[in-house]
PDB file of C-alpha atoms and ligand atoms in Angstrom:
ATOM      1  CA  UNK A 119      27.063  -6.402  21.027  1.00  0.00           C
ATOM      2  CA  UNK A 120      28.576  -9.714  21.603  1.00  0.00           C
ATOM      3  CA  UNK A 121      29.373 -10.776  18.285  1.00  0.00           C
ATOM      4  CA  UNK A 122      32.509 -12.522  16.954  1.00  0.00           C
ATOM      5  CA  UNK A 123      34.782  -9.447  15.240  1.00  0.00           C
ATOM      6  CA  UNK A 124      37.158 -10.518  12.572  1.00  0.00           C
ATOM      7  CA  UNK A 125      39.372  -8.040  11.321  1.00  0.00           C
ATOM      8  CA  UNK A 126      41.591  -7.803   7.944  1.00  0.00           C
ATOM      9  CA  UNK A 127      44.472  -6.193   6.596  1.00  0.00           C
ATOM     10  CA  UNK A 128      47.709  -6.394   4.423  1.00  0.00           C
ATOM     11  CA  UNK A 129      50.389  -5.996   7.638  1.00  0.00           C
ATOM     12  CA  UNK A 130      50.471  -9.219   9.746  1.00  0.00           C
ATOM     13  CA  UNK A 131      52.542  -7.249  12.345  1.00  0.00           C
ATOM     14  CA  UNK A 132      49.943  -4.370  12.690  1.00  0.00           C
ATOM     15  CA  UNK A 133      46.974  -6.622  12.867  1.00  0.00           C
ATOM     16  CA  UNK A 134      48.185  -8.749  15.217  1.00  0.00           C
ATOM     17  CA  UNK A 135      48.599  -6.134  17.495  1.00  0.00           C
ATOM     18  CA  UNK A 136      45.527  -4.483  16.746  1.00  0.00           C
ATOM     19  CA  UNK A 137      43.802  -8.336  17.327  1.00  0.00           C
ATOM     20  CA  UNK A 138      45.822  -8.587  20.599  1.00  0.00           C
ATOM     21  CA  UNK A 139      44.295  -5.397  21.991  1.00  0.00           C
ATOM     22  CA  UNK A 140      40.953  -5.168  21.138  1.00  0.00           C
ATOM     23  CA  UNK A 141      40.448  -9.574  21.319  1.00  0.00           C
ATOM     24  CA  UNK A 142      39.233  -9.557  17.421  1.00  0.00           C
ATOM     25  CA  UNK A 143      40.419 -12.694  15.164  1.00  0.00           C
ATOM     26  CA  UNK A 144      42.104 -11.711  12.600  1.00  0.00           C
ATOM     27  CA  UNK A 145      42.725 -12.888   9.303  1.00  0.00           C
ATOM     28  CA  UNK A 146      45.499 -11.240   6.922  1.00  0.00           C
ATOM     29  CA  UNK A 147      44.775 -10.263   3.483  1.00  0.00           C
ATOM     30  CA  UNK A 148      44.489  -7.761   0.683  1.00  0.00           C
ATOM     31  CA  UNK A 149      41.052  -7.159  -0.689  1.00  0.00           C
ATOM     32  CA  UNK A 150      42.000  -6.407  -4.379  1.00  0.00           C
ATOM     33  CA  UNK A 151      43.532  -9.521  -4.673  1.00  0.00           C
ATOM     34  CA  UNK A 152      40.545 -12.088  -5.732  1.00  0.00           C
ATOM     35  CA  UNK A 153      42.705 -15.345  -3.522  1.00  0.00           C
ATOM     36  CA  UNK A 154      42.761 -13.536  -0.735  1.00  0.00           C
ATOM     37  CA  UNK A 155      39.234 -12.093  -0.968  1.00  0.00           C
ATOM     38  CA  UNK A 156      38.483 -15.976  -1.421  1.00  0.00           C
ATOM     39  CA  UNK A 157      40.698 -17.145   1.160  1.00  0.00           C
ATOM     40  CA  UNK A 158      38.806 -14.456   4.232  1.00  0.00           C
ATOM     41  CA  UNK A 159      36.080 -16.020   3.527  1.00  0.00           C
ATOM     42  CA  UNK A 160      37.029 -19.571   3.063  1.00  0.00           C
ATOM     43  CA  UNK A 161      38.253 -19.529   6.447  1.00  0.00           C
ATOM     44  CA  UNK A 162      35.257 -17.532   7.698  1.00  0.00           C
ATOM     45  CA  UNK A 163      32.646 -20.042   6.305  1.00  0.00           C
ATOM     46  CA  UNK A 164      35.262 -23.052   7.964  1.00  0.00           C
ATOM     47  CA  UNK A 165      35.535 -21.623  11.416  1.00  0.00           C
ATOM     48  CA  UNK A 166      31.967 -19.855  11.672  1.00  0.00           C
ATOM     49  CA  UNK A 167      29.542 -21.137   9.123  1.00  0.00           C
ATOM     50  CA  UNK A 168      28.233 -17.984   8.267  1.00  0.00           C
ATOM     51  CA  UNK A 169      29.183 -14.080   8.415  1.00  0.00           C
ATOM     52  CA  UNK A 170      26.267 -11.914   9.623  1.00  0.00           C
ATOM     53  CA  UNK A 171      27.827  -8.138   8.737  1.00  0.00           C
ATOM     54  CA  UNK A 172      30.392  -7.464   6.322  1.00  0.00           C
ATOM     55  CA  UNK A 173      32.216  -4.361   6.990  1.00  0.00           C
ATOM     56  CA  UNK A 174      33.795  -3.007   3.702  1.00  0.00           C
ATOM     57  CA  UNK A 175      36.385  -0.435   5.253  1.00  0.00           C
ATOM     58  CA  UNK A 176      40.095  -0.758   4.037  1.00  0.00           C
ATOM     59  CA  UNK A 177      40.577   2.562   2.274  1.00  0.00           C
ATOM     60  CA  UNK A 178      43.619   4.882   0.761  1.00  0.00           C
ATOM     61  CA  UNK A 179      43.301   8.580   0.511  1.00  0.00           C
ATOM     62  CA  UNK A 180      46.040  10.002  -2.170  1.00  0.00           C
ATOM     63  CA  UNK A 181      46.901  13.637  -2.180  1.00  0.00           C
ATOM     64  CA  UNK A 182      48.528  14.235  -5.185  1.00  0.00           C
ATOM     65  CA  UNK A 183      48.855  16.449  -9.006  1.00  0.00           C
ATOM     66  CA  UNK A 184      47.540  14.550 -11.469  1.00  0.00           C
ATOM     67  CA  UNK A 185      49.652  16.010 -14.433  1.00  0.00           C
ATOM     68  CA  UNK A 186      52.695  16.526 -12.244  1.00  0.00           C
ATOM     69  CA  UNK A 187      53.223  13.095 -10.071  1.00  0.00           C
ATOM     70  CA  UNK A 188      55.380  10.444 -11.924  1.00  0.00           C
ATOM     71  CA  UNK A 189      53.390   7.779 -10.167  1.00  0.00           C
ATOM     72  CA  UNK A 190      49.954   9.086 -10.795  1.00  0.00           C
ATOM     73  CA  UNK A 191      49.221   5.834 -13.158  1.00  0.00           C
ATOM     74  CA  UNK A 192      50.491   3.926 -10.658  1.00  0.00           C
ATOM     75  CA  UNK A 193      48.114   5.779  -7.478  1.00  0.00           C
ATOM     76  CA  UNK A 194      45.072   6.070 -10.127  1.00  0.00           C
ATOM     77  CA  UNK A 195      44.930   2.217  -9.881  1.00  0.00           C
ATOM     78  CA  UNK A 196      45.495   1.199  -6.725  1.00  0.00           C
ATOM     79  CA  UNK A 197      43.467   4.207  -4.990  1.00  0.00           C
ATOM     80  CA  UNK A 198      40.324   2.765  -7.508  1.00  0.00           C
ATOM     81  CA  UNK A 199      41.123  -0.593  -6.739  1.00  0.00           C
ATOM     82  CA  UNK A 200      40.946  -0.250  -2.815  1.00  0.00           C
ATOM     83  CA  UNK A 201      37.705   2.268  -2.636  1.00  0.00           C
ATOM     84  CA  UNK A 202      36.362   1.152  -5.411  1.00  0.00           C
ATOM     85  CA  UNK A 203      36.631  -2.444  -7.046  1.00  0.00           C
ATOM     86  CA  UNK A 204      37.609  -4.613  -3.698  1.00  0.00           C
ATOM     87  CA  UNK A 205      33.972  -3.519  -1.808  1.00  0.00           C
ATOM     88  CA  UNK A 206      31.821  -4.487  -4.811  1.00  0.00           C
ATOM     89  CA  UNK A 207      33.599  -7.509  -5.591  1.00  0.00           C
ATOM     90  CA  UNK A 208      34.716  -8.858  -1.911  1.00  0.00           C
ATOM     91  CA  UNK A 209      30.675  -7.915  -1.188  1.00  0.00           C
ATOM     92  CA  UNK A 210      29.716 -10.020  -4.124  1.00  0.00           C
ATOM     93  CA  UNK A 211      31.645 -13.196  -3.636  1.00  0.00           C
ATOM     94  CA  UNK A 212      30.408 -12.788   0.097  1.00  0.00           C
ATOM     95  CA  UNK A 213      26.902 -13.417  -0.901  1.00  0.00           C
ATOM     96  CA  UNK A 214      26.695 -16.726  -0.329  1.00  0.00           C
ATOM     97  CA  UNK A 215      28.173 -16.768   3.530  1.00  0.00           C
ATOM     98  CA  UNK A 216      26.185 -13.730   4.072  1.00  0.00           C
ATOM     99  CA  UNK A 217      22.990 -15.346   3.103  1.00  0.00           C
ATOM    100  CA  UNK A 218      23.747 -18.471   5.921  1.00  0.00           C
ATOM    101  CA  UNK A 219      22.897 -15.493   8.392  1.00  0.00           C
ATOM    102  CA  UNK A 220      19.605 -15.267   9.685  1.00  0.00           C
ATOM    103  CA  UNK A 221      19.703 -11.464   9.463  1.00  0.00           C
ATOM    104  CA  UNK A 222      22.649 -10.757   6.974  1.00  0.00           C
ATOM    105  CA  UNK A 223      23.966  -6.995   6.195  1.00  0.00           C
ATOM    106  CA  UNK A 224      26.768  -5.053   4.192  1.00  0.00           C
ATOM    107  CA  UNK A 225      28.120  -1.908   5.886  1.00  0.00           C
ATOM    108  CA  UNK A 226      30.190   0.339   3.285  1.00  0.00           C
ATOM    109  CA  UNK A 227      32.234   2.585   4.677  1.00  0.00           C
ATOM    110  CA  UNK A 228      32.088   5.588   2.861  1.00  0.00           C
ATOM    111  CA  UNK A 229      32.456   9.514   3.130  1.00  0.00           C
ATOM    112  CA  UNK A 230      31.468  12.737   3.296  1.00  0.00           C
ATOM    113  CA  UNK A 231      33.129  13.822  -0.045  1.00  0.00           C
ATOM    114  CA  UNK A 232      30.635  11.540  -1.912  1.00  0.00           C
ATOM    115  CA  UNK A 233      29.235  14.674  -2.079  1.00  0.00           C
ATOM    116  CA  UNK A 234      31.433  17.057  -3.172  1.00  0.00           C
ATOM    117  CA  UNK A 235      35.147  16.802  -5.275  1.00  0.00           C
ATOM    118  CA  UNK A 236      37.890  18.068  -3.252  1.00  0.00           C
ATOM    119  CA  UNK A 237      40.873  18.841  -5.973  1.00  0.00           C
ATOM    120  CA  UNK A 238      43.562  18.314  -3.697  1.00  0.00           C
ATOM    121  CA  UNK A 239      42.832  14.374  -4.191  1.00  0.00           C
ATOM    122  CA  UNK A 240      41.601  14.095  -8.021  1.00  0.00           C
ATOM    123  CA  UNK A 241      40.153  10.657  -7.009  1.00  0.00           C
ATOM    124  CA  UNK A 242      39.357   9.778  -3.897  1.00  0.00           C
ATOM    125  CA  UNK A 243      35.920  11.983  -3.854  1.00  0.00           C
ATOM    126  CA  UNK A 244      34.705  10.043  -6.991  1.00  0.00           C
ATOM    127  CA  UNK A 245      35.375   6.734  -5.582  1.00  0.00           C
ATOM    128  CA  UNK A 246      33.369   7.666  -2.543  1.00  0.00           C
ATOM    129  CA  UNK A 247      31.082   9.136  -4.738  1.00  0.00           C
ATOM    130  CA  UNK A 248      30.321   6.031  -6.346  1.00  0.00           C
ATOM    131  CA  UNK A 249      30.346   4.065  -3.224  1.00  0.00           C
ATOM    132  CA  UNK A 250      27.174   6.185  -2.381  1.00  0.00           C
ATOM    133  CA  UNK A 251      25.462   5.140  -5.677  1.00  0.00           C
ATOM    134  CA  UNK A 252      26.421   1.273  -5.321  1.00  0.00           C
ATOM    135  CA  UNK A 253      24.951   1.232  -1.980  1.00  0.00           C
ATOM    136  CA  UNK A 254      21.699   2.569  -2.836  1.00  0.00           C
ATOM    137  CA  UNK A 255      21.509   0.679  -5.879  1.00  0.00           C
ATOM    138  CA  UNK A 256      22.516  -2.611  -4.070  1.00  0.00           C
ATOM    139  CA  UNK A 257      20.129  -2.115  -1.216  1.00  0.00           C
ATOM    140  CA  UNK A 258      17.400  -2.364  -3.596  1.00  0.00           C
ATOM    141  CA  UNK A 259      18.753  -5.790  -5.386  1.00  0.00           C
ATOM    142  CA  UNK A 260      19.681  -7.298  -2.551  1.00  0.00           C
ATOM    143  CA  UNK A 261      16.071  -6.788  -0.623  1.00  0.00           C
ATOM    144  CA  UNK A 262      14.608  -9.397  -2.083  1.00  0.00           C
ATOM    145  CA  UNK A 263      17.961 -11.612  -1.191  1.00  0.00           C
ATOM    146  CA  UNK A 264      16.978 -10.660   2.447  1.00  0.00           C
ATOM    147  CA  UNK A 265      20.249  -8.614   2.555  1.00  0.00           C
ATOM    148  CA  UNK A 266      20.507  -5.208   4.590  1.00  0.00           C
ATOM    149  CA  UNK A 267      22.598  -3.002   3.060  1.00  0.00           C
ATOM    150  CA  UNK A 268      23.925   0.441   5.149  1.00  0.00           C
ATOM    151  CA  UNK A 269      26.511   3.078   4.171  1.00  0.00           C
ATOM    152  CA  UNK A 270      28.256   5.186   6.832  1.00  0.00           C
ATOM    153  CA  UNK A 271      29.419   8.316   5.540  1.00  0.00           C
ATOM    154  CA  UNK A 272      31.937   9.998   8.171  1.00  0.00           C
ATOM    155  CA  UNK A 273      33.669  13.343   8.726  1.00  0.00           C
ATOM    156  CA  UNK A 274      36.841  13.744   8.558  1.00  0.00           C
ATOM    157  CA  UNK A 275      37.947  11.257  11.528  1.00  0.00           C
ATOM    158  CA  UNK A 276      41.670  11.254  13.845  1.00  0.00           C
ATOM    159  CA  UNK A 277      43.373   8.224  11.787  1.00  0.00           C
ATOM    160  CA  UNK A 278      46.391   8.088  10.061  1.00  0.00           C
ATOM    161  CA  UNK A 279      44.463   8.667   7.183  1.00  0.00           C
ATOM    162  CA  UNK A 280      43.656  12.033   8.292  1.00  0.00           C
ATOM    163  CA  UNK A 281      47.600  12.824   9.185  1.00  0.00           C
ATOM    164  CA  UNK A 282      47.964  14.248   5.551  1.00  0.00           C
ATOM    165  CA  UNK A 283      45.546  16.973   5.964  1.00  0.00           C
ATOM    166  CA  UNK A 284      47.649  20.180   6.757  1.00  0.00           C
ATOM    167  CA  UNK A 285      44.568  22.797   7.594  1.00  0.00           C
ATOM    168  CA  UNK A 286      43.543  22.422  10.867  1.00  0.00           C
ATOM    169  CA  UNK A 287      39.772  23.847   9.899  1.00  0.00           C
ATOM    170  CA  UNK A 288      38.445  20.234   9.983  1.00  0.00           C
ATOM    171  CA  UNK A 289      36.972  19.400  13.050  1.00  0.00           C
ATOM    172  CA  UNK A 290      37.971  15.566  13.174  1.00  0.00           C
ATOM    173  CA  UNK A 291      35.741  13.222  14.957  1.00  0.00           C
ATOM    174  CA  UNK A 292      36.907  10.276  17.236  1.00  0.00           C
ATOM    175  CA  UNK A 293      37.735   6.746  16.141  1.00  0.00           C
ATOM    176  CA  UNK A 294      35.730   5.585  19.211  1.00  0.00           C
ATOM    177  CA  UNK A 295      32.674   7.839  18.952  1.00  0.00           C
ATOM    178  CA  UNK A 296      32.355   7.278  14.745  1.00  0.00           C
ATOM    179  CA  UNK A 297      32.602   3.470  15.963  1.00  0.00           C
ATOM    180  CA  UNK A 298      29.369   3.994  18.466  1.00  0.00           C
ATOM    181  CA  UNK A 299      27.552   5.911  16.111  1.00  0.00           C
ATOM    182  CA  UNK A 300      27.630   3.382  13.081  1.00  0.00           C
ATOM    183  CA  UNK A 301      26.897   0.664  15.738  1.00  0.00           C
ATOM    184  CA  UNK A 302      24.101   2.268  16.721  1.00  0.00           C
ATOM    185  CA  UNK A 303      22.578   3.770  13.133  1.00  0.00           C
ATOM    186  CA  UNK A 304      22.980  -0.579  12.239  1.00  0.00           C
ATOM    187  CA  UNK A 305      21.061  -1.651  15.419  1.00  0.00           C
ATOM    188  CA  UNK A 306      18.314   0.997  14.570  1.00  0.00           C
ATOM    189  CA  UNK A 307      18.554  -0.028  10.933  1.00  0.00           C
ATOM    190  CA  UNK A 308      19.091   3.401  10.060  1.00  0.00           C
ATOM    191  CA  UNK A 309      20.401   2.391   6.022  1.00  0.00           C
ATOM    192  CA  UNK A 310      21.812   5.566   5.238  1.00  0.00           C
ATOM    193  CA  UNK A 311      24.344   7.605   8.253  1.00  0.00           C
ATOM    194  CA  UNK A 312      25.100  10.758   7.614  1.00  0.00           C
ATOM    195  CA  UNK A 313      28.299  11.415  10.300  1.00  0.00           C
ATOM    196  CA  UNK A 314      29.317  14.966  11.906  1.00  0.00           C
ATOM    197  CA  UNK A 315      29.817  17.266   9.350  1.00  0.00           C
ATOM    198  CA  UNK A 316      28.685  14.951   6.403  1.00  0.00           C
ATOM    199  CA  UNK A 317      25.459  16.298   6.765  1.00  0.00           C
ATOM    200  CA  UNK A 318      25.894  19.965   6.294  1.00  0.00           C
ATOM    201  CA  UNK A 319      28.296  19.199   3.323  1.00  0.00           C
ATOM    202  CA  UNK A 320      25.502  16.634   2.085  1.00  0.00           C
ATOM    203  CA  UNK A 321      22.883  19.978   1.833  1.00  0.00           C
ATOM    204  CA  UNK A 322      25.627  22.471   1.048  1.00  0.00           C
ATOM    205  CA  UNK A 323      25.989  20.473  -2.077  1.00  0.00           C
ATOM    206  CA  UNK A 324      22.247  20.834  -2.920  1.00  0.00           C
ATOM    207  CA  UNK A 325      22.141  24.638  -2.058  1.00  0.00           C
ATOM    208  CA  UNK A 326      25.453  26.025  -2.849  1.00  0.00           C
ATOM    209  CA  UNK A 327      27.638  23.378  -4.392  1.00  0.00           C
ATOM    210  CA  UNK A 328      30.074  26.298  -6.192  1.00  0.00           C
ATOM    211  CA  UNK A 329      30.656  27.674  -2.751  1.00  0.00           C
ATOM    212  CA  UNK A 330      31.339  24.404  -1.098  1.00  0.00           C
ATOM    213  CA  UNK A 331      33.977  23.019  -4.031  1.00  0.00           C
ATOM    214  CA  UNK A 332      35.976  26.405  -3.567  1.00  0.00           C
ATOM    215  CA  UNK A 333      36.141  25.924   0.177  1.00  0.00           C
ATOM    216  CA  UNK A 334      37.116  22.070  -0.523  1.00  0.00           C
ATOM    217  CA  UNK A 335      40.003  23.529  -3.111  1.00  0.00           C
ATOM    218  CA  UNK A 336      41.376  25.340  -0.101  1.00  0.00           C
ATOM    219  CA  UNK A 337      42.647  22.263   1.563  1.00  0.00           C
ATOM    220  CA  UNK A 338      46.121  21.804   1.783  1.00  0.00           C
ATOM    221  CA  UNK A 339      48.120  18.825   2.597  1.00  0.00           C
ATOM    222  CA  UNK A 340      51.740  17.660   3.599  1.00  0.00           C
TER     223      UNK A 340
HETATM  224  N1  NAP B  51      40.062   9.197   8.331  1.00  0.00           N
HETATM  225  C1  NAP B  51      39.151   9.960   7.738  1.00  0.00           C
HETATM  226  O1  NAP B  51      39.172  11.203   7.842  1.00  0.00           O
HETATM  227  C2  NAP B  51      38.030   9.326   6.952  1.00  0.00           C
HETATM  228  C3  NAP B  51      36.927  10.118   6.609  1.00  0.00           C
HETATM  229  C4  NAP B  51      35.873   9.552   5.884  1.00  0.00           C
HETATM  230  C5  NAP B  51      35.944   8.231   5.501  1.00  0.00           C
HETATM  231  N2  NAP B  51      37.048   7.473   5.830  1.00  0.00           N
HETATM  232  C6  NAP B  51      37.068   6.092   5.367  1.00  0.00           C
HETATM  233  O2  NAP B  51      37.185   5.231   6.487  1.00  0.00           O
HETATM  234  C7  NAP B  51      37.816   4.012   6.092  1.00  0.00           C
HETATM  235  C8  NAP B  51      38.920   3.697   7.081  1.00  0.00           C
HETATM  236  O3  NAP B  51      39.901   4.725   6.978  1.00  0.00           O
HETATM  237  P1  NAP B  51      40.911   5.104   8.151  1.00  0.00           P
HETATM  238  O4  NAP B  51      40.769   6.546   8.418  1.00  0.00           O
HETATM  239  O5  NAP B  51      40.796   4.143   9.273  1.00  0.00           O
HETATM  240  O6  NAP B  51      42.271   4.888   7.338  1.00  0.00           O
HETATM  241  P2  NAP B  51      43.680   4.349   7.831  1.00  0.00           P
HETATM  242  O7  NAP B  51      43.958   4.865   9.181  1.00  0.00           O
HETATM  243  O8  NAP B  51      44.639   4.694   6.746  1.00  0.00           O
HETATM  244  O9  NAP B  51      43.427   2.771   7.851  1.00  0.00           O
HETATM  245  C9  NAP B  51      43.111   2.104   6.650  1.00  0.00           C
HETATM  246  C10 NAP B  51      42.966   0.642   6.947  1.00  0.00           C
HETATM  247  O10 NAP B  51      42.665  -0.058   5.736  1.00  0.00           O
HETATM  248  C11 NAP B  51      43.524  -1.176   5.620  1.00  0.00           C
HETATM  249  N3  NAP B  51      43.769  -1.429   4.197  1.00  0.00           N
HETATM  250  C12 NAP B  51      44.172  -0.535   3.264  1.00  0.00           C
HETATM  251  N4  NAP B  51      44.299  -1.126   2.076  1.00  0.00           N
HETATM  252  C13 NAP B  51      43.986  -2.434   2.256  1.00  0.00           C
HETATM  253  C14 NAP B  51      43.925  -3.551   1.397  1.00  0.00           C
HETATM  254  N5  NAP B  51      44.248  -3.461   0.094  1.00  0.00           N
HETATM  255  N6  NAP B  51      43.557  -4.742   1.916  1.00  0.00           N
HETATM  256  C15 NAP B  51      43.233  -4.863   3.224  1.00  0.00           C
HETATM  257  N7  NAP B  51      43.262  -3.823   4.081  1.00  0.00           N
HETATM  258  C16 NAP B  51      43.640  -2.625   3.603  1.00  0.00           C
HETATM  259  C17 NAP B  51      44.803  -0.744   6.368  1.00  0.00           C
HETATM  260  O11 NAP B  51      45.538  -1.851   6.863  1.00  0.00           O
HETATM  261  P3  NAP B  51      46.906  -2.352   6.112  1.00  0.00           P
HETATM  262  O12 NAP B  51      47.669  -1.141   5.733  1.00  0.00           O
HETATM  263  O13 NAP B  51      47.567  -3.237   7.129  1.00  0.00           O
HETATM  264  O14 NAP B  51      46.423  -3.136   4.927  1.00  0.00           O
HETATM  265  C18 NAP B  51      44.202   0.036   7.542  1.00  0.00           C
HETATM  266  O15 NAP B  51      43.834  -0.824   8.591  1.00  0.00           O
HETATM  267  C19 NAP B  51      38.292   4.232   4.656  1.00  0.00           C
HETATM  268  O16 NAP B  51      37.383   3.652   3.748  1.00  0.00           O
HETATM  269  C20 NAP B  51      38.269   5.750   4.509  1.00  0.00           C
HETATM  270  O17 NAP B  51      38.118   6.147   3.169  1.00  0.00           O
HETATM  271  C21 NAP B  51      38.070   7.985   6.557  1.00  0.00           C
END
């Protein structure tokens, strides 16, 4: 669409790479630590002036028993901290950059299990889950701020991420065609994308929500 992409994350190596082959800037970082949230956009606001679309998408998915797993404390905290904290607070002390954009937007990047909690991964769901409700309740404050706020909410998708799913009964969707789909649900200011399957599991929660938790409890992971 011929904008400038700048792209974040904690390994140097991997993002260099990643920056190499796609031509993205990149800027290392992790977003639940406040300097570096500061620092991103420090050096956004010195090199560019102004960020038009902040894409809130690091994420962890954690697979574990909560009674059993001696670092459950540990994974609690850092799973909450990633999906959870570093969106609302990297989006907040973006504000000001975003509002030097003549038409300024926050993507979040969030999931199909906002809908429904899948007990294999005690909290993942609910930090998705409440990624849906922060995005609805921030589109409406930040109207008035002349602030576009979307949410994407994929299926399961063929990332590493996804590697720790063991049943093959998910039909995951490409990288590349998620990628075209949010592009185009932003260009056609569509505020709210419901991905693949996210749909079905977004009405199968309204109609038979029982049903659709026991087939969630059947996942199994490595
Ligand atoms: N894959 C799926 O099935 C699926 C389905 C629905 C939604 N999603 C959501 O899609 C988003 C992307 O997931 P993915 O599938 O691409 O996962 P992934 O393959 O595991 O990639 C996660 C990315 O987030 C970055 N990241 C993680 N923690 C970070 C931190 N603290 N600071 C900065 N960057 C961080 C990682 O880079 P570094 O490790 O270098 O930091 C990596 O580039 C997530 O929000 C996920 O919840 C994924």
């Amino acid at each position: 669409m011929g904008n400038t992409v700048i792209i974040c994350g904690r390994d140097a190596d991997k993002l260099a790479t990643a920056a190499r082959e796609t031509g993205a800037q990149a800027i290392a970082g992790d977003v639940t630590r406040a300097e570096d949230q500061d620092r991103i956009l420090s050096d956004i606001q010195a090199a560019h002036g102004r960020l038009d679309l902040l894409v809130n998408n690091a994420g962890i998915f954690l697979a574990y028993d909560f009674a059993a797993d001696p670092d459950a404390l540990q994974k609690i905290e850092r799973e909450i901290a990633i999906n959870a904290t570093a969106p609302l607070t990297l989006t907040r002390r973006a504000l000001p950059l975003l509002q030097m954009s003549a038409q300024p937007g926050v993507l979040f990047i969030g999931s199909g299990v906002a809908f429904v909690a899948s007990p294999g991964t005690p909290v993942y769901s609910g930090t998705k889950a409440l990624i849906h409700h922060c995005a609805q309740t921030l589109r409406h404050q930040l109207k008035p701020h002349g602030i576009a706020v979307f949410e994407a909410l994929p299926p399961v998708v063929d990332t590493d991420m996804a590697t720790v799913l063991k049943s093959d009964n998910f039909k995951k969707m490409k990288p590349a065609d998620l990628v075209r789909d949010i592009l185009d649900g932003v260009r056609r200011d569509r505020t709210e994308m419901l991905l693949g399957q996210s749909r079905q599991i977004k009405w199968m929660s309204r109609i038979a929500p029982a049903f659709l938790f026991r087939q969630f409890a059947k996942t199994e992971f490595h």
